[in-house]
Coordinates of C-alpha atoms in Angstrom, one line a residue:
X1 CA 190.8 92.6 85.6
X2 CA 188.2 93.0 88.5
X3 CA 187.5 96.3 86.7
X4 CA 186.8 94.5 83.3
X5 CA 184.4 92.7 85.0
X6 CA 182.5 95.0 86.6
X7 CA 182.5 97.4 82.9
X8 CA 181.1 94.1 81.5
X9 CA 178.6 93.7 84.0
X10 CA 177.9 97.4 84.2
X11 CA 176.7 97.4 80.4
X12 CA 175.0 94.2 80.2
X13 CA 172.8 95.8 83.1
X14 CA 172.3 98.9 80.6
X15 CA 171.3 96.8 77.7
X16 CA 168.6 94.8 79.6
X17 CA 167.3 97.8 81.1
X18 CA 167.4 99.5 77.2
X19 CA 165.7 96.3 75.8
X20 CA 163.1 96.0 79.4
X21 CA 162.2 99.8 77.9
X22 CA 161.9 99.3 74.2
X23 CA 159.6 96.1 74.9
X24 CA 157.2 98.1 77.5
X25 CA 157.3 101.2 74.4
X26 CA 156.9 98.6 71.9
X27 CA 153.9 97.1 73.6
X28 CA 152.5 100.9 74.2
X29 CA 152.6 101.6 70.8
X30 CA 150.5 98.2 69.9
X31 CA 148.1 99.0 72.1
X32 CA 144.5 99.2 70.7
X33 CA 140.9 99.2 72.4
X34 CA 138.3 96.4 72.7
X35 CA 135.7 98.9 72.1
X36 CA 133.6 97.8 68.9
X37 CA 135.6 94.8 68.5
X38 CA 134.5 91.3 67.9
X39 CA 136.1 88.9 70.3
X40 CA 135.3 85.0 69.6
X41 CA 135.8 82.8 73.5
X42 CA 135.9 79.3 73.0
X43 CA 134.6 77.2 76.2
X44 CA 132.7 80.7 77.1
X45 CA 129.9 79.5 78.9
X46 CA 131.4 79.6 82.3
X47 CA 134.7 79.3 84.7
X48 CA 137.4 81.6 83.2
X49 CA 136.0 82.4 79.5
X50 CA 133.1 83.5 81.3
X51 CA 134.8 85.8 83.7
X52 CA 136.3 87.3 79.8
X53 CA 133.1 87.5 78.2
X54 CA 132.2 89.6 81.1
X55 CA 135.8 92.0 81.0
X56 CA 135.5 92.0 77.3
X57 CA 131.5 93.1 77.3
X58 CA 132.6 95.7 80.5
X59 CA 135.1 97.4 77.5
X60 CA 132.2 97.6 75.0
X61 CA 133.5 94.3 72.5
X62 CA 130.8 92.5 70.7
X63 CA 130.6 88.5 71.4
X64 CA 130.8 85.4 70.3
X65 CA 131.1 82.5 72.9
X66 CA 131.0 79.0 72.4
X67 CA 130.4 75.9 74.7
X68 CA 129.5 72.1 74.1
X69 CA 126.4 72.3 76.3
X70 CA 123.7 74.6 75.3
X71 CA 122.1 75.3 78.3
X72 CA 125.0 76.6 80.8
X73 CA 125.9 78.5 77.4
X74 CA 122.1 80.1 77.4
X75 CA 122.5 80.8 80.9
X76 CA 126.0 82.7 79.8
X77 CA 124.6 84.6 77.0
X78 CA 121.1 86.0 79.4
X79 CA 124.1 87.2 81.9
X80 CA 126.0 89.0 79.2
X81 CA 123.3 90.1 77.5
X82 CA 121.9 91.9 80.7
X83 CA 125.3 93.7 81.0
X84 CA 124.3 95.4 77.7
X85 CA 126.5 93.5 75.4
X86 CA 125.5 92.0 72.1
X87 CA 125.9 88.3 72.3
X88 CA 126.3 85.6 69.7
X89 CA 126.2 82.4 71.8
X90 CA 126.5 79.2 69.9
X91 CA 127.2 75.1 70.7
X92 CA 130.3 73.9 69.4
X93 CA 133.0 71.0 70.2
X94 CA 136.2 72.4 69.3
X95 CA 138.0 69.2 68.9
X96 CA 135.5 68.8 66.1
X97 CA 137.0 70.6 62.9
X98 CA 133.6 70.8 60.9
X99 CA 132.3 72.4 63.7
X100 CA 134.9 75.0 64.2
X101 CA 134.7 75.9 61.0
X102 CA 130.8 76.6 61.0
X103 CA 131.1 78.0 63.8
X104 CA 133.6 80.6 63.0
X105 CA 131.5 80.7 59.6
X106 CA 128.5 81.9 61.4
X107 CA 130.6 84.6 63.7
X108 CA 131.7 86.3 61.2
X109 CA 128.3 86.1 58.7
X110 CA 126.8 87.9 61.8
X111 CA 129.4 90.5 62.7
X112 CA 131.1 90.7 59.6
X113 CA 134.5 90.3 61.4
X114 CA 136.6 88.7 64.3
X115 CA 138.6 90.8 65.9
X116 CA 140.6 88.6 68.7
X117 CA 140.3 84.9 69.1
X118 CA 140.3 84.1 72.7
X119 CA 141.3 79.9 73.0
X120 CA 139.9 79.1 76.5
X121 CA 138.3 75.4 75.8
X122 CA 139.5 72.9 78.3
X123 CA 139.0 69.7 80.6
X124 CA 141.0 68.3 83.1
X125 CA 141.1 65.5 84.9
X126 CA 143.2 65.1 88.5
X127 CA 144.5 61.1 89.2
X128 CA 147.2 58.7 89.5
X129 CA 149.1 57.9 86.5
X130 CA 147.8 54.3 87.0
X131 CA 144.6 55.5 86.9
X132 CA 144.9 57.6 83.9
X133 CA 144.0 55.7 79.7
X134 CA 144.8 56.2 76.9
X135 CA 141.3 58.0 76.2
X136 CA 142.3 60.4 79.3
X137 CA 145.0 61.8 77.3
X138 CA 143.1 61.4 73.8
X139 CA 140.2 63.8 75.4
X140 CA 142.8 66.1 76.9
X141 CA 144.2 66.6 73.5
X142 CA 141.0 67.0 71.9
X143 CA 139.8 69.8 74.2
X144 CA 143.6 71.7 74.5
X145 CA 145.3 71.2 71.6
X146 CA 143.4 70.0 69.2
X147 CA 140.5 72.7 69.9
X148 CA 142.8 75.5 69.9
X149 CA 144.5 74.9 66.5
X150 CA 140.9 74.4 64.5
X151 CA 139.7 77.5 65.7
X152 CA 143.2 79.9 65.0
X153 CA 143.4 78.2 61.6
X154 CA 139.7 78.9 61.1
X155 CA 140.2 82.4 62.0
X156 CA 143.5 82.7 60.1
X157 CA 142.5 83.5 56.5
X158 CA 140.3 86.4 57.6
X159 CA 142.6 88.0 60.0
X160 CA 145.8 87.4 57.0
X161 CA 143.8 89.3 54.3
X162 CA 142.7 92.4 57.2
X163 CA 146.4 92.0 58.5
X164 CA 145.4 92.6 62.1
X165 CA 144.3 90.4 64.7
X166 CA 144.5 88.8 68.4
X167 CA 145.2 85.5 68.9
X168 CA 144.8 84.6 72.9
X169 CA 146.1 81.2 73.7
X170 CA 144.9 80.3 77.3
X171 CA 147.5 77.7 78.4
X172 CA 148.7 77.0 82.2
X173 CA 151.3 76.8 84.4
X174 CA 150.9 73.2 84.2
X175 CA 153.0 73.4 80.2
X176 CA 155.6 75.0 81.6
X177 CA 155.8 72.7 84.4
X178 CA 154.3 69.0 84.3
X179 CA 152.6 68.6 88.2
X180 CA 152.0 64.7 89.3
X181 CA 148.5 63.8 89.1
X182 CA 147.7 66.1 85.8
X183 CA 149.5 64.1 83.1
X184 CA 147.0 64.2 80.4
X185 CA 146.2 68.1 81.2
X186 CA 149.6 68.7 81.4
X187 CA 150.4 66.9 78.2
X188 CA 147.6 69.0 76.4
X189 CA 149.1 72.0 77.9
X190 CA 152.8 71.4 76.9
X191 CA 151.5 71.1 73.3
X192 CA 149.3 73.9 73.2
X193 CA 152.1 76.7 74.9
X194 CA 154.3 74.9 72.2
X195 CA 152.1 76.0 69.4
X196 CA 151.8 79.3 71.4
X197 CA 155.1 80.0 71.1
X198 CA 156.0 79.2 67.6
X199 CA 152.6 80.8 66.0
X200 CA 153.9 84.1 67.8
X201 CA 157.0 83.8 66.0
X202 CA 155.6 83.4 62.4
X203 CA 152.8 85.9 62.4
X204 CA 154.7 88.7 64.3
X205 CA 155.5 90.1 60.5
X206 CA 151.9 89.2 59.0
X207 CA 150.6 92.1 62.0
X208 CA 148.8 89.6 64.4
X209 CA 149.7 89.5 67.4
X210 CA 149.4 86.2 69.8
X211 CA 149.5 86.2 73.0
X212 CA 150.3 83.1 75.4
X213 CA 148.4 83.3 78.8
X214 CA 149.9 80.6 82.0
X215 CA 148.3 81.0 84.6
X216 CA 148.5 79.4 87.9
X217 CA 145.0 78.2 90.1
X218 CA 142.5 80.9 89.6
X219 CA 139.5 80.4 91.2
X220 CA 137.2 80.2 88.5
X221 CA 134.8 77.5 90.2
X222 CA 136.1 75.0 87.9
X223 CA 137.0 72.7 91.0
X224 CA 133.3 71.1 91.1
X225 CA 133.4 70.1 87.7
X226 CA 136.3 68.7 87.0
X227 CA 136.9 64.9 87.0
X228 CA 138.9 63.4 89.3
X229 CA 139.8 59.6 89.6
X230 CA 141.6 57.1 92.1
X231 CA 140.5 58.0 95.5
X232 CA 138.1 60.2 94.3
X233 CA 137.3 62.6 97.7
X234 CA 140.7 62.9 98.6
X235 CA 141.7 64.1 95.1
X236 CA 139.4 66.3 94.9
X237 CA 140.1 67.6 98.4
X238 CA 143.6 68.3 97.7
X239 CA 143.1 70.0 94.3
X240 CA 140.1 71.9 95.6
X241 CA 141.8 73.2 98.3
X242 CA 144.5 74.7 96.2
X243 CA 142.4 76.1 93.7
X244 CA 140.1 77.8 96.3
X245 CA 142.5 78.7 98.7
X246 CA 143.1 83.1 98.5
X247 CA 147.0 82.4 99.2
X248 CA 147.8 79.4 96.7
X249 CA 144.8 81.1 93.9
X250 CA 143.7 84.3 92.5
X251 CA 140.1 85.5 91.4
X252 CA 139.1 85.0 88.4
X253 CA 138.1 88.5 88.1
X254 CA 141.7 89.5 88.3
X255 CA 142.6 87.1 85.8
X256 CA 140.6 88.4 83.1
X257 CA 141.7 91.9 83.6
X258 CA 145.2 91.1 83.0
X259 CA 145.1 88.7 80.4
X260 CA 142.5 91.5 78.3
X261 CA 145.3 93.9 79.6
X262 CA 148.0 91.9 78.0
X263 CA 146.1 90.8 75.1
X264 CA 145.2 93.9 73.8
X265 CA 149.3 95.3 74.4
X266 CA 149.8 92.6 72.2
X267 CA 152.1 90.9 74.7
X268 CA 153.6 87.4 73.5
X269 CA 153.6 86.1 77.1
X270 CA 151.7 86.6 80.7
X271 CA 152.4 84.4 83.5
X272 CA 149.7 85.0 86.3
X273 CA 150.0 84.6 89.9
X274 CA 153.6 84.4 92.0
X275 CA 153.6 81.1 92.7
X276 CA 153.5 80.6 89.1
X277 CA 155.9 82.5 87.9
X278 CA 158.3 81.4 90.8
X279 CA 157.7 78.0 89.3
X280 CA 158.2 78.2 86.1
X281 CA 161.0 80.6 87.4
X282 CA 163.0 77.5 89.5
X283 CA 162.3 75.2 86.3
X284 CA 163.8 77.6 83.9
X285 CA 167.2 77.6 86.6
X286 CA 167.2 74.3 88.2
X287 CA 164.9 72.0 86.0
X288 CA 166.2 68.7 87.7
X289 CA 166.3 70.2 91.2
X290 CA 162.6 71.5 90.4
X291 CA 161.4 67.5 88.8
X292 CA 162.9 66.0 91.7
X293 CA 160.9 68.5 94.0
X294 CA 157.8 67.1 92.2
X295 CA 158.8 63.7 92.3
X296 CA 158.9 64.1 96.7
X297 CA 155.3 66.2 95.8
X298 CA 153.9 63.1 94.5
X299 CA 154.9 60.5 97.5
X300 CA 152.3 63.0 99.5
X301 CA 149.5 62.5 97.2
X302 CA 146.8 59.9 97.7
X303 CA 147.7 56.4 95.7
X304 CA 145.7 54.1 93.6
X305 CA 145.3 50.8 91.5
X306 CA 145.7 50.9 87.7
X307 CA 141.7 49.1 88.3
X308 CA 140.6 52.6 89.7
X309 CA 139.8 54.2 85.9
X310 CA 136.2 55.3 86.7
X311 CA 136.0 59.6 87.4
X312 CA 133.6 61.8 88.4
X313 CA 133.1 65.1 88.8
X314 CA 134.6 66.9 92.1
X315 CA 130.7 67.8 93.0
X316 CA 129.9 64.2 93.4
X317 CA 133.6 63.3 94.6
X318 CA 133.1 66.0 97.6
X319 CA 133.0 65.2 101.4
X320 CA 132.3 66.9 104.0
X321 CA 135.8 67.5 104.7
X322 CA 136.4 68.6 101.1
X323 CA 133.1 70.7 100.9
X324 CA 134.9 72.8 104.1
X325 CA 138.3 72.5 102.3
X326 CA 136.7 74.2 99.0
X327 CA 134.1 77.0 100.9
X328 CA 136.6 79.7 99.6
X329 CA 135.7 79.1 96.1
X330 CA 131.9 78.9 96.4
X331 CA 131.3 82.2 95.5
X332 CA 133.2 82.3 92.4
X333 CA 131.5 78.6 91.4
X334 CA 128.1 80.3 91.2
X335 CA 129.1 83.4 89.9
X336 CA 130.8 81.7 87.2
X337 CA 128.0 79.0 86.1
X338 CA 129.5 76.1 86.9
X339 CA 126.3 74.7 88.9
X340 CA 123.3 73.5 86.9
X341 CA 120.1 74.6 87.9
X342 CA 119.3 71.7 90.4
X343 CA 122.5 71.8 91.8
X344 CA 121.9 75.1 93.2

């Protein structure tokens, strides 16, 4: 019987080592080069779609970026531009359908084609659930959900009748795993890896490929401008400690090598960082022993009244305390445009 068991075993072993083999072939064979291509980056101006204009541009693509504001996306397309790539840099709210849809209108009237879609648009706001409206979680959906499926089913019809395309969804850790003090991102998240997921499935035989990105904390800079509510310096000073700190983050230069990397293998799935994978990892095995983990997480965090609804950016949130706490991620905050001019 013991011997049974260990035949069993023995063979299962085989068959996921045969299957780990055929996927890493499989994704060989898929592979293809950004070279000449056309890659569309929503929420391209700075932070992480910045850091994949700038991989994409290093592997000779053409761009197209997108932002709401017009001047950090101006200061964008001069930096890409002096990198030698062609650059198509245009305003546009995602969570807007009209504009999606001119917008991808205009992308392709200029290059003719769109090769990947890169989803990268995204806001997020750090606070007590007491703190948190209704209008928190609207704008959350907007920016991550909603402003990911305008621009996949703008880009849809062209890449059905070439039958070949990327579609990049950048989701997070955070919809895998909801963390306390993120509800509305996470909620925006969960939907978005949801749509992922299932997109992957029903264009797998139409020969586009999508690929789901979670990451963990990257440190993309984003820390000064996102909103934070409640009590607003010590929020910010616990978030932008862990997404500037080297051992809880990576660099957003890494980042956007491997999610290019796995984009152009035509991987279905990439979860960056360790602590991220362990996470979504310990959910996967022990999803009540993992919420209940949280749940201890959140006596920790700072509290608030449900009268505490006003945010503001972590810039103007940040003490001195939390501008020592955050040094780490400086570098990457100016590198990555996320200071205007005068905040320099």
């Amino acid at each position: 019987m013991r011997l049974a068991h260990i035949y069993r075993a023995l063979l299962l072993g085989a068959a996921i080592g045969a299957g780990i083999g055929i996927s890493k072939r499989l994704r060989q064979s898929r592979t293809w080069q950004l070279e000449g291509r056309v890659v569309l980056i929503t929420g391209g101006s700075r932070g992480l779609g910045l850091a994949l204009a700038e991989e994409c541009a290093r592997q000779g693509a053409y761009l197209a970026i997108c932002a709401r504001q017009p001047e950090p996306l101006e200061r964008a397309r001069q930096k890409l531009a002096e990198m030698g790539a062609e650059v198509l840099a245009l305003p546009c709210d995602v969570g807007e359908q009209e504009q999606v849809e001119r917008l991808v209108a205009q992308v392709l009237a200029h290059f003719g084609r769109i090769d990947m879609l890169i989803n990268n648009a995204g806001v997020i706001v750090v606070g007590p659930r007491k703190t948190m409206t209704t209008q928190d979680y609207a704008e959350a959906m907007k920016s991550m959900f909603w402003g990911t499926l305008y621009p996949t089913l703008a880009v849809l019809p062209f890449m059905l009748t070439q039958k070949s395309g990327h579609i990049v969804m950048i989701t997070s850790i955070g919809g895998k795993v909801s963390i306390p003090h993120l509800l509305p991102y996470s909620s925006a998240k969960f939907a978005a890896l949801g749509f992922s997921e299932g997109l992957h499935a029903e264009l797998a035989s139409e020969g586009i490929q999508v690929t789901s990105i979670v990451p963990g904390l990257m440190r993309t800079g984003s820390h000064v401008n996102a909103l934070v509510k409640g009590q607003r310096q010590k929020e910010y000073d616990w978030f932008g400690f862990l997404a500037t700190f080297p051992l809880s983050s990576t660099s957003a230069a890494h980042a956007a090598r491997r999610i290019v990397q796995a984009a152009c293998q035509g991987r279905a799935e990439l979860i960056i960082t360790p602590q991220a994978k362990f996470l979504a990892l310990l959910h996967g095995l022990w999803p009540e022993f993992t919420i209940h983990l949280l749940s201890l997480m959140d006596r920790f965090l700072p509290t608030a009244s449900s009268r505490d609804v006003q945010s503001q950016t972590g810039l103007a949130s940040r003490s001195r305390v939390g501008s020592w706490l955050t040094q780490p991620g400086e570098p990457a905050a100016h590198t990555y445009n996320q200071y205007a001019p005068q905040d320099d």
